[in-house]
Coordinates of C-alpha atoms and ligand atoms in Angstrom, one line a residue:
X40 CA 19.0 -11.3 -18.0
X41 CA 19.4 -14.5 -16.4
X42 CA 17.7 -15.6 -12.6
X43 CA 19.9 -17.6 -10.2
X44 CA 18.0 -19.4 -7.1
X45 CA 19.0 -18.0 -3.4
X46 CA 19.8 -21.8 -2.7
X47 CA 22.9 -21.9 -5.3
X48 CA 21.6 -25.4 -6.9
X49 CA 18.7 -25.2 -9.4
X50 CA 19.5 -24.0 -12.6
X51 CA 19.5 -20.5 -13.6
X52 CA 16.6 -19.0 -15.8
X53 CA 15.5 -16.7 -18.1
X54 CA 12.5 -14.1 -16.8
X55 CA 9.7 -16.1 -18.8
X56 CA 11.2 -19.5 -17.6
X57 CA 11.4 -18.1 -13.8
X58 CA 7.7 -16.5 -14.0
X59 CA 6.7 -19.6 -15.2
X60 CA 8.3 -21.9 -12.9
X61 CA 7.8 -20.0 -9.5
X62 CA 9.7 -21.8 -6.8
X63 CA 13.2 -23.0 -7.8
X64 CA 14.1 -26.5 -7.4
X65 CA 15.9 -26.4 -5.2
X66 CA 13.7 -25.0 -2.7
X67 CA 14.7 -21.3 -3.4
X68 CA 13.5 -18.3 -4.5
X69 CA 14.6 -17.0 -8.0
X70 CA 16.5 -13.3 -8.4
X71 CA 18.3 -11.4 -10.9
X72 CA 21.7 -12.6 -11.6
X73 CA 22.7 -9.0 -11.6
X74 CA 20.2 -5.6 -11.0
X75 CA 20.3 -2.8 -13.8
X76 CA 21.0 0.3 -13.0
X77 CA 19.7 3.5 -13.8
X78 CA 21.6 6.6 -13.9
X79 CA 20.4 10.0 -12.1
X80 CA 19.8 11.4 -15.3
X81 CA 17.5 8.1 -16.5
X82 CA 15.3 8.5 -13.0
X83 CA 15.3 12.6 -13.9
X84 CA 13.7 11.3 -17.4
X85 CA 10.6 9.7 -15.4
X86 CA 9.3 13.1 -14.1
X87 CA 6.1 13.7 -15.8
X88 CA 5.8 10.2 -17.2
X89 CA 2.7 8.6 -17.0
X90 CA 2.6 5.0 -14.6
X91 CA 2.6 3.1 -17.5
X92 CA 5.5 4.8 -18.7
X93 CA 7.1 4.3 -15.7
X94 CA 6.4 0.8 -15.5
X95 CA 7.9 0.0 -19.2
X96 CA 11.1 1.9 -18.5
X97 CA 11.6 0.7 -14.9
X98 CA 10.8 -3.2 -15.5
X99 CA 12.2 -3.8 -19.5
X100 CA 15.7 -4.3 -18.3
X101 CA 14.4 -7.1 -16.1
X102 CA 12.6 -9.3 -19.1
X103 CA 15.0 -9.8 -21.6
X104 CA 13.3 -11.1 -25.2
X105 CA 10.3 -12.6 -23.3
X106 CA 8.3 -9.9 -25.1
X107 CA 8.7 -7.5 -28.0
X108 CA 8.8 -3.7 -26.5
X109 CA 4.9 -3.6 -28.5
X110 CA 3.8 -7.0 -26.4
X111 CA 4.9 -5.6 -23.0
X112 CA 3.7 -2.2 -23.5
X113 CA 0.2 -3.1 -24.2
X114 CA 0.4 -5.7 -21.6
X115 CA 1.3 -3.0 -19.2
X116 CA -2.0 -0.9 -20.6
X117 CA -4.2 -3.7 -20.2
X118 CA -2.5 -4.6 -16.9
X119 CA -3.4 -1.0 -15.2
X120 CA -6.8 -0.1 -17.6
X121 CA -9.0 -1.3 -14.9
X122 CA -7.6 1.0 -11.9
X123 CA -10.3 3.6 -10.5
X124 CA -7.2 6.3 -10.3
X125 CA -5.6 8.0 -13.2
X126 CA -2.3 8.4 -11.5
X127 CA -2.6 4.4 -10.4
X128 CA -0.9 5.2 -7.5
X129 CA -1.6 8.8 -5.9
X130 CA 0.5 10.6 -3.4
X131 CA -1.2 12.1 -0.3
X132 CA 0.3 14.6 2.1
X133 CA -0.5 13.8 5.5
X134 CA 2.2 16.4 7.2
X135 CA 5.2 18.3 6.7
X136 CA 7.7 15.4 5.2
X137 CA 5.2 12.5 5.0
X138 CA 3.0 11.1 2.5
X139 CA 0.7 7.9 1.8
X140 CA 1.2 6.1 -1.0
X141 CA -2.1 4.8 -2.4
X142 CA -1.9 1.6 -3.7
X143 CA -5.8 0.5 -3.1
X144 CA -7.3 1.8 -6.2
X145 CA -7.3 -1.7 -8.1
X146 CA -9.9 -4.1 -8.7
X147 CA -9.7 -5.6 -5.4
X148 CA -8.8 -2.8 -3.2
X149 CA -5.1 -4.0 -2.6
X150 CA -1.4 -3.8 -3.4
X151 CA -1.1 -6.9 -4.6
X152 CA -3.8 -6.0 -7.9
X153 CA -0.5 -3.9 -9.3
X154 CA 1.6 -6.8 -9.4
X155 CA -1.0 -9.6 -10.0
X156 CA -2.9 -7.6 -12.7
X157 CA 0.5 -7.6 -14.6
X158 CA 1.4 -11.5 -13.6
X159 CA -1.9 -12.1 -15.5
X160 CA -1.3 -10.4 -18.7
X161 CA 2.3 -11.9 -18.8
X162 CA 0.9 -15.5 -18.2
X163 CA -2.1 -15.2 -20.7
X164 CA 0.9 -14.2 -23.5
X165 CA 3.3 -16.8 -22.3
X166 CA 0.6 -19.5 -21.7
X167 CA -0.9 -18.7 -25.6
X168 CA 1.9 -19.1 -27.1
X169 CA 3.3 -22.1 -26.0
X170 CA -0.3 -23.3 -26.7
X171 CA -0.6 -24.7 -22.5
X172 CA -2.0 -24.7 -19.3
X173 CA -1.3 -24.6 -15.8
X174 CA -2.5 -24.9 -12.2
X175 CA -2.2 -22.0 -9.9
X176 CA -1.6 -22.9 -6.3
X177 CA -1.6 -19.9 -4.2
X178 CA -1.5 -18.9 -0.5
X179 CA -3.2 -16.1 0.9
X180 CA -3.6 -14.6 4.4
X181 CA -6.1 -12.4 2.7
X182 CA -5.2 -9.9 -0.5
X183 CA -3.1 -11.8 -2.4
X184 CA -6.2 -14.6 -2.8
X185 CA -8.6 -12.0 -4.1
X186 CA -6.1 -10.2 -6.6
X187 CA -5.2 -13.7 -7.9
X188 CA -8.8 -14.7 -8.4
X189 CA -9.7 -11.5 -10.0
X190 CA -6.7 -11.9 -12.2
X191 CA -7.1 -15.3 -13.4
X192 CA -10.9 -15.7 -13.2
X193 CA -12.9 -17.2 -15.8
X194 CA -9.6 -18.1 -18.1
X195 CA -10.1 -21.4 -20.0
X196 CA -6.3 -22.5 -19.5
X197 CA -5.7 -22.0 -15.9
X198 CA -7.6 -23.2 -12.7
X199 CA -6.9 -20.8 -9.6
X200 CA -6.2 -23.0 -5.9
X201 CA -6.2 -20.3 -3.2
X202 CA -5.4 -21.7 0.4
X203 CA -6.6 -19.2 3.5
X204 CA -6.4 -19.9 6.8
X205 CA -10.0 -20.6 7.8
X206 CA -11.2 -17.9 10.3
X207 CA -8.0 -15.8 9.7
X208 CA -8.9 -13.6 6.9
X209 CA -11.7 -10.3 7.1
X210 CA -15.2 -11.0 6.3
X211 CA -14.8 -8.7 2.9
X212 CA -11.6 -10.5 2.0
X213 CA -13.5 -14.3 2.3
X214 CA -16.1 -12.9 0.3
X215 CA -13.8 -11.7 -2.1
X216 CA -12.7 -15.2 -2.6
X217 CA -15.7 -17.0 -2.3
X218 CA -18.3 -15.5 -4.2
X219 CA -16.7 -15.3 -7.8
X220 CA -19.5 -18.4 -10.0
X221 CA -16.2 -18.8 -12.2
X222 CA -15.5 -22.9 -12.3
X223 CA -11.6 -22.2 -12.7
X224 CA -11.8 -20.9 -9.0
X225 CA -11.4 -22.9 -6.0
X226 CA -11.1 -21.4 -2.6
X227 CA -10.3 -23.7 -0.1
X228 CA -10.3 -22.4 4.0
X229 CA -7.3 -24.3 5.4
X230 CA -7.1 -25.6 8.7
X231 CA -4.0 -23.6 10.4
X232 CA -2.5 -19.7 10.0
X233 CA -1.0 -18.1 7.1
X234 CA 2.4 -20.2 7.2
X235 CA 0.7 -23.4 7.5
X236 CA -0.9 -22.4 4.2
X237 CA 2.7 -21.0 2.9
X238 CA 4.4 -24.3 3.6
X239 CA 1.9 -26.3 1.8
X240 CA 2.1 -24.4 -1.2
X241 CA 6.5 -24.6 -1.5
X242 CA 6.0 -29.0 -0.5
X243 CA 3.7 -28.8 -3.5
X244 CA 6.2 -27.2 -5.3
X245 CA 9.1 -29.5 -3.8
X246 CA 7.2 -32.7 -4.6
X247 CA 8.0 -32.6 -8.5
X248 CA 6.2 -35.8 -9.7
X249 CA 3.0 -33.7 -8.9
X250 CA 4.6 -30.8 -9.8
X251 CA 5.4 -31.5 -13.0
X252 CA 2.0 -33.8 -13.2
X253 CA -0.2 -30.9 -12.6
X254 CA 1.6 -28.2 -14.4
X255 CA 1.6 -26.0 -11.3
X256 CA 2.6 -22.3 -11.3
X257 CA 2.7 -20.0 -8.5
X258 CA 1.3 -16.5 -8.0
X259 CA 2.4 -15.3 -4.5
X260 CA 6.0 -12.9 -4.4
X261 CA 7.8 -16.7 -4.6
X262 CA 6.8 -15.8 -8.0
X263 CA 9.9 -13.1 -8.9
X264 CA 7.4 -11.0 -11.7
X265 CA 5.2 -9.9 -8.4
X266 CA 8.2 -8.4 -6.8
X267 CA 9.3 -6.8 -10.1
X268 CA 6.3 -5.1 -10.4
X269 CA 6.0 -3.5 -7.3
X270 CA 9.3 -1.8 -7.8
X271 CA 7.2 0.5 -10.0
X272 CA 5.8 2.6 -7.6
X273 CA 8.7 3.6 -5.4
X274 CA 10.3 5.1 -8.8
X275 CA 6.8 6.7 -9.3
X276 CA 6.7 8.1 -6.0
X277 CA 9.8 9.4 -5.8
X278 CA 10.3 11.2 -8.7
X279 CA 6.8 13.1 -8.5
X280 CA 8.5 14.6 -4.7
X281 CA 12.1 15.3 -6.5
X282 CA 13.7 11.8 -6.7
X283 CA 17.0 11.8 -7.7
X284 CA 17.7 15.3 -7.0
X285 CA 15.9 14.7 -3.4
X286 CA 16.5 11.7 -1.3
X287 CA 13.4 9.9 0.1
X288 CA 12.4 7.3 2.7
X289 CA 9.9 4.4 2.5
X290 CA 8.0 2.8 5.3
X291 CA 6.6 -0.6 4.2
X292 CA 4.2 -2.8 6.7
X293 CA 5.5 -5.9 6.2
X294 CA 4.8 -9.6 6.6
X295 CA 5.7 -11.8 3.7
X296 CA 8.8 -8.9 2.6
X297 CA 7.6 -8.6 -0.8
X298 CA 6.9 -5.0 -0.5
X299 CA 9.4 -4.1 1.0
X300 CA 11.7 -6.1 -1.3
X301 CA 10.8 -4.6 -4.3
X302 CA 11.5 -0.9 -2.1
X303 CA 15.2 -2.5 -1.8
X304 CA 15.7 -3.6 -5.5
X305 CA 14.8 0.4 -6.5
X306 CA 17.4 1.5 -4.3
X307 CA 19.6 -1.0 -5.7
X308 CA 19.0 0.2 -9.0
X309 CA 19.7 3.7 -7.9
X310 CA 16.6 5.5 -6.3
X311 CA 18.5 7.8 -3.3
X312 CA 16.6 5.6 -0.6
X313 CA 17.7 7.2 2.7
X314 CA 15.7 4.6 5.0
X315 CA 13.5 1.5 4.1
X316 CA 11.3 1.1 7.0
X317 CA 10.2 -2.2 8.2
X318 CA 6.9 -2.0 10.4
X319 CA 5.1 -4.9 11.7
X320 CA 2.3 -6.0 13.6
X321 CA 2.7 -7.1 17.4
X322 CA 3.8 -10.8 14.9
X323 CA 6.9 -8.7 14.8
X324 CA 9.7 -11.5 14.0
X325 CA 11.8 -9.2 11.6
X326 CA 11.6 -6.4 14.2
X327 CA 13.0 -8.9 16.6
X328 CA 15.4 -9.9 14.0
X329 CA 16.6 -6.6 13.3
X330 CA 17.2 -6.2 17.0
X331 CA 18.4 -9.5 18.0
X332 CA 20.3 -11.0 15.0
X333 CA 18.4 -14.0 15.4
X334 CA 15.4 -14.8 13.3
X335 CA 13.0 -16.8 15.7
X336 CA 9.6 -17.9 15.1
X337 CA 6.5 -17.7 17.9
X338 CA 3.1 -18.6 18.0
X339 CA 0.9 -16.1 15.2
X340 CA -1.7 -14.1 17.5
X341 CA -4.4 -13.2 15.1
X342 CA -4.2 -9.2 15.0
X343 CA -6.7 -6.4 13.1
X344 CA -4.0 -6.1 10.2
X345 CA -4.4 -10.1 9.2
X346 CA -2.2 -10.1 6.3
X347 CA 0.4 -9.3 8.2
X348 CA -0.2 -12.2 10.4
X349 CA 3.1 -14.1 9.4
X350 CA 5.9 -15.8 10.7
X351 CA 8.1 -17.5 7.9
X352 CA 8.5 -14.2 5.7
X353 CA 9.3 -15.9 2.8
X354 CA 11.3 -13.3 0.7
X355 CA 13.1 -12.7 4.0
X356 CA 14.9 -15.3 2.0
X357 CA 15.9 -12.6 -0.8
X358 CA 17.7 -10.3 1.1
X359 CA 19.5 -12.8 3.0
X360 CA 21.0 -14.3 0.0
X361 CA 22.3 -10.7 -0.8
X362 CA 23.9 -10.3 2.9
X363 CA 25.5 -13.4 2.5
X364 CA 27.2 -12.3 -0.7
X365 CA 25.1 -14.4 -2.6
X366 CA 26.1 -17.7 -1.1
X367 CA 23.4 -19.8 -1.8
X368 CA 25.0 -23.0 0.4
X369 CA 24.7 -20.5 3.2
X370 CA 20.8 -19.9 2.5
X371 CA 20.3 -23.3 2.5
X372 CA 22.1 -24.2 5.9
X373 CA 19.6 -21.3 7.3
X374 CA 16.5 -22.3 5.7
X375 CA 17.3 -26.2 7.5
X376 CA 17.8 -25.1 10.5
X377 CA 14.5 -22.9 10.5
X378 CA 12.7 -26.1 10.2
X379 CA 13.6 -26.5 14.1
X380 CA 12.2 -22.9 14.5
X381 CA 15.3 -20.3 13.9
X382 CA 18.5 -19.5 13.3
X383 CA 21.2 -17.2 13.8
X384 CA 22.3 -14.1 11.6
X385 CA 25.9 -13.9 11.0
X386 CA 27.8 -11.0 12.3
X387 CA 28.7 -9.5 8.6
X388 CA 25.7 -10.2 7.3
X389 CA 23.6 -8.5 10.4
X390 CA 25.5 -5.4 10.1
X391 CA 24.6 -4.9 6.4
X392 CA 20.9 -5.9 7.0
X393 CA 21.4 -3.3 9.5
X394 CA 22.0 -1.1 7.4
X395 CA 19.9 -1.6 4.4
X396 CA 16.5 -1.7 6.8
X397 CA 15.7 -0.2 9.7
X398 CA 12.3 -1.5 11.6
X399 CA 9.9 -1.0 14.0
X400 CA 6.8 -2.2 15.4
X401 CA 2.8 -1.2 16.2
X402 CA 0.5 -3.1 19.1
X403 CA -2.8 -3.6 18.7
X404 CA -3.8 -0.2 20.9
X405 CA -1.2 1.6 18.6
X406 CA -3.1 0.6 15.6
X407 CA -6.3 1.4 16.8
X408 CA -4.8 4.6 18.3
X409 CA -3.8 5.8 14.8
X410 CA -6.6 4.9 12.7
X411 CA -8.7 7.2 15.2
X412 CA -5.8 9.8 15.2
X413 CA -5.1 10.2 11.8
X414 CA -9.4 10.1 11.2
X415 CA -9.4 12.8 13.6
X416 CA -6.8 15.0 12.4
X417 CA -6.3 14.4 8.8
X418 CA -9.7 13.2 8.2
X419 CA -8.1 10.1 6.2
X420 CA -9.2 6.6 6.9
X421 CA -6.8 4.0 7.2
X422 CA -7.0 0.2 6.9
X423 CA -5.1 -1.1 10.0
X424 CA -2.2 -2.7 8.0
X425 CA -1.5 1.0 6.7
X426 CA -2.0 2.2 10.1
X427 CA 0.4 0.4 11.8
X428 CA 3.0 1.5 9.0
X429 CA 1.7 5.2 9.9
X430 CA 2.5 4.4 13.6
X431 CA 6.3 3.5 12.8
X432 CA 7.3 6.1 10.0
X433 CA 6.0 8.8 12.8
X434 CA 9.2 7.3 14.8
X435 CA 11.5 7.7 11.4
X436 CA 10.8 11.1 10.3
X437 CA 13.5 13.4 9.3
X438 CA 14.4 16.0 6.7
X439 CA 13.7 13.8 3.8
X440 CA 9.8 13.3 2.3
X441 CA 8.6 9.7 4.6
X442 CA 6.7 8.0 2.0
X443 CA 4.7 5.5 3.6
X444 CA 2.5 2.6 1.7
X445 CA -1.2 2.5 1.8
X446 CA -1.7 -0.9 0.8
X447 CA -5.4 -1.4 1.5
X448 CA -8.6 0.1 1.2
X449 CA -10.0 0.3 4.8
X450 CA -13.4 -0.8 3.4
X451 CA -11.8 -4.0 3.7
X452 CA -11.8 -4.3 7.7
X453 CA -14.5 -2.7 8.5
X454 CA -14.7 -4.6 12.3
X455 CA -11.5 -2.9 13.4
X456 CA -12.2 0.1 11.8
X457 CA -15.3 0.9 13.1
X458 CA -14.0 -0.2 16.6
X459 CA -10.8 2.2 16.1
X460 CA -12.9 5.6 14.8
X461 CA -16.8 4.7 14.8
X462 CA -17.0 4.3 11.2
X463 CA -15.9 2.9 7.9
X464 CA -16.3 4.5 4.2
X465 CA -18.6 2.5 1.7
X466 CA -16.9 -0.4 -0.2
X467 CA -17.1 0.8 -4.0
X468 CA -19.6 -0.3 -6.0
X469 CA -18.2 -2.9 -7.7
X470 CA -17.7 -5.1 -4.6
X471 CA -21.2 -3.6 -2.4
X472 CA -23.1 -6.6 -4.9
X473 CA -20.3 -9.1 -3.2
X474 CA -22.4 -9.1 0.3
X475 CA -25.8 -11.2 -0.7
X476 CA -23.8 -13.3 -3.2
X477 CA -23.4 -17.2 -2.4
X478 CA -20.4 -18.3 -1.2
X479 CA -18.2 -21.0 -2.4
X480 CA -15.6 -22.9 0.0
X481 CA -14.3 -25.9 0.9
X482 CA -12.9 -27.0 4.0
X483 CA -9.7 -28.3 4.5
X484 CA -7.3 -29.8 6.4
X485 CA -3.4 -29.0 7.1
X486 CA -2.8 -32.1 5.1
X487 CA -0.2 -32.3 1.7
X488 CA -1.8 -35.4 0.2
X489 CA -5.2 -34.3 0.8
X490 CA -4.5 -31.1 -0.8
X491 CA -2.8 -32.6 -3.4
X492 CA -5.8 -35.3 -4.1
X493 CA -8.3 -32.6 -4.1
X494 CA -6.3 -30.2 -6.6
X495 CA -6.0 -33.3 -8.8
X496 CA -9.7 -34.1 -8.3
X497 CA -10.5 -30.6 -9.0
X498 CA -8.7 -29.3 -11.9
X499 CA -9.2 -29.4 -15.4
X500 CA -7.6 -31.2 -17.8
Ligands
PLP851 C1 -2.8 -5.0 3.1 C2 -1.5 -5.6 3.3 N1 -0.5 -4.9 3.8 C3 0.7 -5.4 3.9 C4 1.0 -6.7 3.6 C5 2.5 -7.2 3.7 O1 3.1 -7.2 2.5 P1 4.3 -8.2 2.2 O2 3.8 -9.5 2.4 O3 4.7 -8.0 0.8 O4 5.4 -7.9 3.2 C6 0.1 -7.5 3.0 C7 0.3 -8.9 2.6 O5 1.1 -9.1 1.7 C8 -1.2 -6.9 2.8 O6 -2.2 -7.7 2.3
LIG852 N1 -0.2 -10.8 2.9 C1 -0.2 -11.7 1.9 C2 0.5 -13.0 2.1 C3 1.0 -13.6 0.9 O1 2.0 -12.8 0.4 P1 2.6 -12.9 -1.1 O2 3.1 -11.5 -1.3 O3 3.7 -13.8 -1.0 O4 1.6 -13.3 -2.1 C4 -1.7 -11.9 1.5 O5 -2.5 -11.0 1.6 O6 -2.1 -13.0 1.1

């Protein structure tokens, strides 16, 4: 299995080389050369599976020799050991046809521990047996920070950068990056919004002197691994409600498109998707998108679902490549002219985006209105990022099951819960300690060789 960059230049890779290199250099984002696929009867052979299971049969095709089948299955074991949920990812009925996905029951209360959990293991193996070390450079607008942390944490041959945008991330989620005493951990609360952060993290990557000087990795879905992994759980899903003998739908809140990415690559690989569902906060450019054909960015207005306060949706990037026909000079000529703010979605290429997603969008008041709704007459909880994907699968309901990701707990955001239904459940116990704890933060500005002068400063050697 070979990975080609989305920008046609950089050289193609094996998975360990790609996990291991992050952003391609050309600028691009690495993807299979070609997606396996698995046959009806392959997907039939999942029922009754265990996760683990799951994840060995759905992600081996993906990882060539990087591991013995032995190495990746007890990587996958130790990877999903610490979850607070036997099934991992529980299915919840919350009417006729429609389900939440629970993807919260993790170490830090968030999607991103499935794929970050894994992304440890793998690196730990890789990095042991090639006898190095690296620096992590991540970019949160809130989850992923915390699941990288908790992932990489205390390791003696990685340090962990995480840039947040300062003031833009929940009290719960800071916390979750700022109290850990390990020395490999450095959170740093960045002067700007999430894509300021973003775009630090690829000119690191795109200057290669310090690249290459610091031995930098990346953790956030420019890292292809984190996307595999998520694929997981829309084969999980599906085939505990009757997948493939029973088509389903997905709805996915989106901001960065990893999720929903990994959604597209199962159905690519043959899960019956009927609808992927794109729902957004009111930072709705891929809504817009959808609508308009062109992709255009505007201010970020903070909102109550703050990971999903993006603009520049990096693995927007993905699926264009694919609409495109996989015409990485194409992706390239797009990517430059969004440096002046947007550009414009070809006719062909529209149509079959068109096609592949559908999208739609939640205000602030319709988020609130649906975390008190669905407390009222369900009795479940919802964080607000969940709650706005609640809002738009309501609108895409049909005969088929409407699975619909959870993808944090709501003990996360307790402000905008509280203010939506008048109260929040406990955080676990695990994390309640987190509150009295010490933080540890620096400042910093929006500034590449500042960052990169403090991460040199900073790091290990
Ligand atoms: C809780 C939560 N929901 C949804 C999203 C959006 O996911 P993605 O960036 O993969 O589109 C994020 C951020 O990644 C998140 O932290
Ligand atoms: N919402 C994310 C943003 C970063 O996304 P990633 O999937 O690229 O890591 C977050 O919570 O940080």
């Amino acid at each position: 299995m070979k990975y080609v960059s989305t920008r046609g230049t950089a050289p193609s890779l094996s998975f360990e080389e790609a996990m291991m290199t992050g952003l391609a250099r050309d600028g691009g984002l690495y993807v299979p050369a070609e997606i396996p696929v698995m046959s009806p009867e392959d997907i039939a052979g999942l029922a009754g599976k265990s996760y683990e299971e799951i994840a060995f049969i759905v992600m081996r095709p993906f990882i060539g020799d990087a591991f013995t089948d032995e190495e990746f299955k007890a990587i996958i074991a130790r990877a999903y050991e610490g979850f607070r949920h036997e099934a991992r990812a529980p299915l919840v009925q919350l009417g006729p046809n429609h389900f939440l996905l629970e993807l919260f029951h993790g170490p830090t209360l968030a999607f991103k521990d499935f794929a970050m959990q894994l992304i440890g293991q793998l690196f730990q193996a890789s990095l042991m047996r090639a006898n190095k070390r690296v620096t992590i450079v991540g970019a949160t607008s809130g989850d992923t920070g915390s699941a990288a942390i908790e992932a990489f944490r205390g390791l003696s041959n990685v340090d962990v950068f995480i840039l947040f945008p300062h003031g833009r991330v929940s009290d719960i989620q800071r916390k979750q990056m700022t109290t850990p005493e390990d020395a490999n951990v450095h959170a740093l609360a960045m002067d700007g919004d999430f894509d300021d952060c973003q775009a630090r993290l690829k000119d690191m990557f795109n200057d290669f002197e310090f690249r290459d000087g610091v031995g930098l990795a990346g953790v956030n879905s420019i890292n292809w691994a984190r996307v595999l992994a998520q694929v997981v759980y829309y084969f999980s899903s599906a085939v505990s409600l009757g997948a493939p003998h029973r088509e389903v739908s997905f709805t996915v809140p989106t901001g960065n498109f990893g999720d929903i990415f990994a959604g597209y690559i199962a159905k690519k690989m043959g899960l019956p998707v009927r609808e992927l569902v794109i729902a957004t906060n009111q930072n709705d450019i891929l809504h817009r998108t959808l609508e308009t054909g062109e992709y255009a960015k505007a201010e970020t207005i903070p909102s109550m679902s703050p990971s999903m306060d993006i603009q520049v949706s990096s693995n927007f990037e993905r699926a264009l490549f694919d609409m495109y026909g996989r015409d990485g000079g194409a992706i390239a000529q797009l990517m430059e002219e969004l440096k002046s703010g947007s550009f414009k979605i070809s006719q062909g290429a529209l149509e079959q985006l068109r096609e592949t997603f559908t999208s739609g969008r939640a205000s602030e008041e319709e988020c609130a209105d649906t975390i008190r709704d669905m407390e009222r007459t369900t009795g479940e909880i919802l964080c607000p990022h969940t709650a706005v994907a609640v809002k738009v699968a309501k609108e895409h309901l049909s005969d088929v099951p409407m699975i619909t990701l959870s993808t944090a707990h709501p003990a996360k955001f307790p402000d905008a819960v509280i203010a939506a239904c008048g109260h929040y459940p406990d955080l676990p116990p695990h994390m309640a300690e987190m509150a009295d704890k010490p933080e540890r933060v620096t400042r910093v500005p929006n500034d590449l060789d500042a960052l990169k002068k403090l991460v040199h400063e900073r790091r290990a050697r």
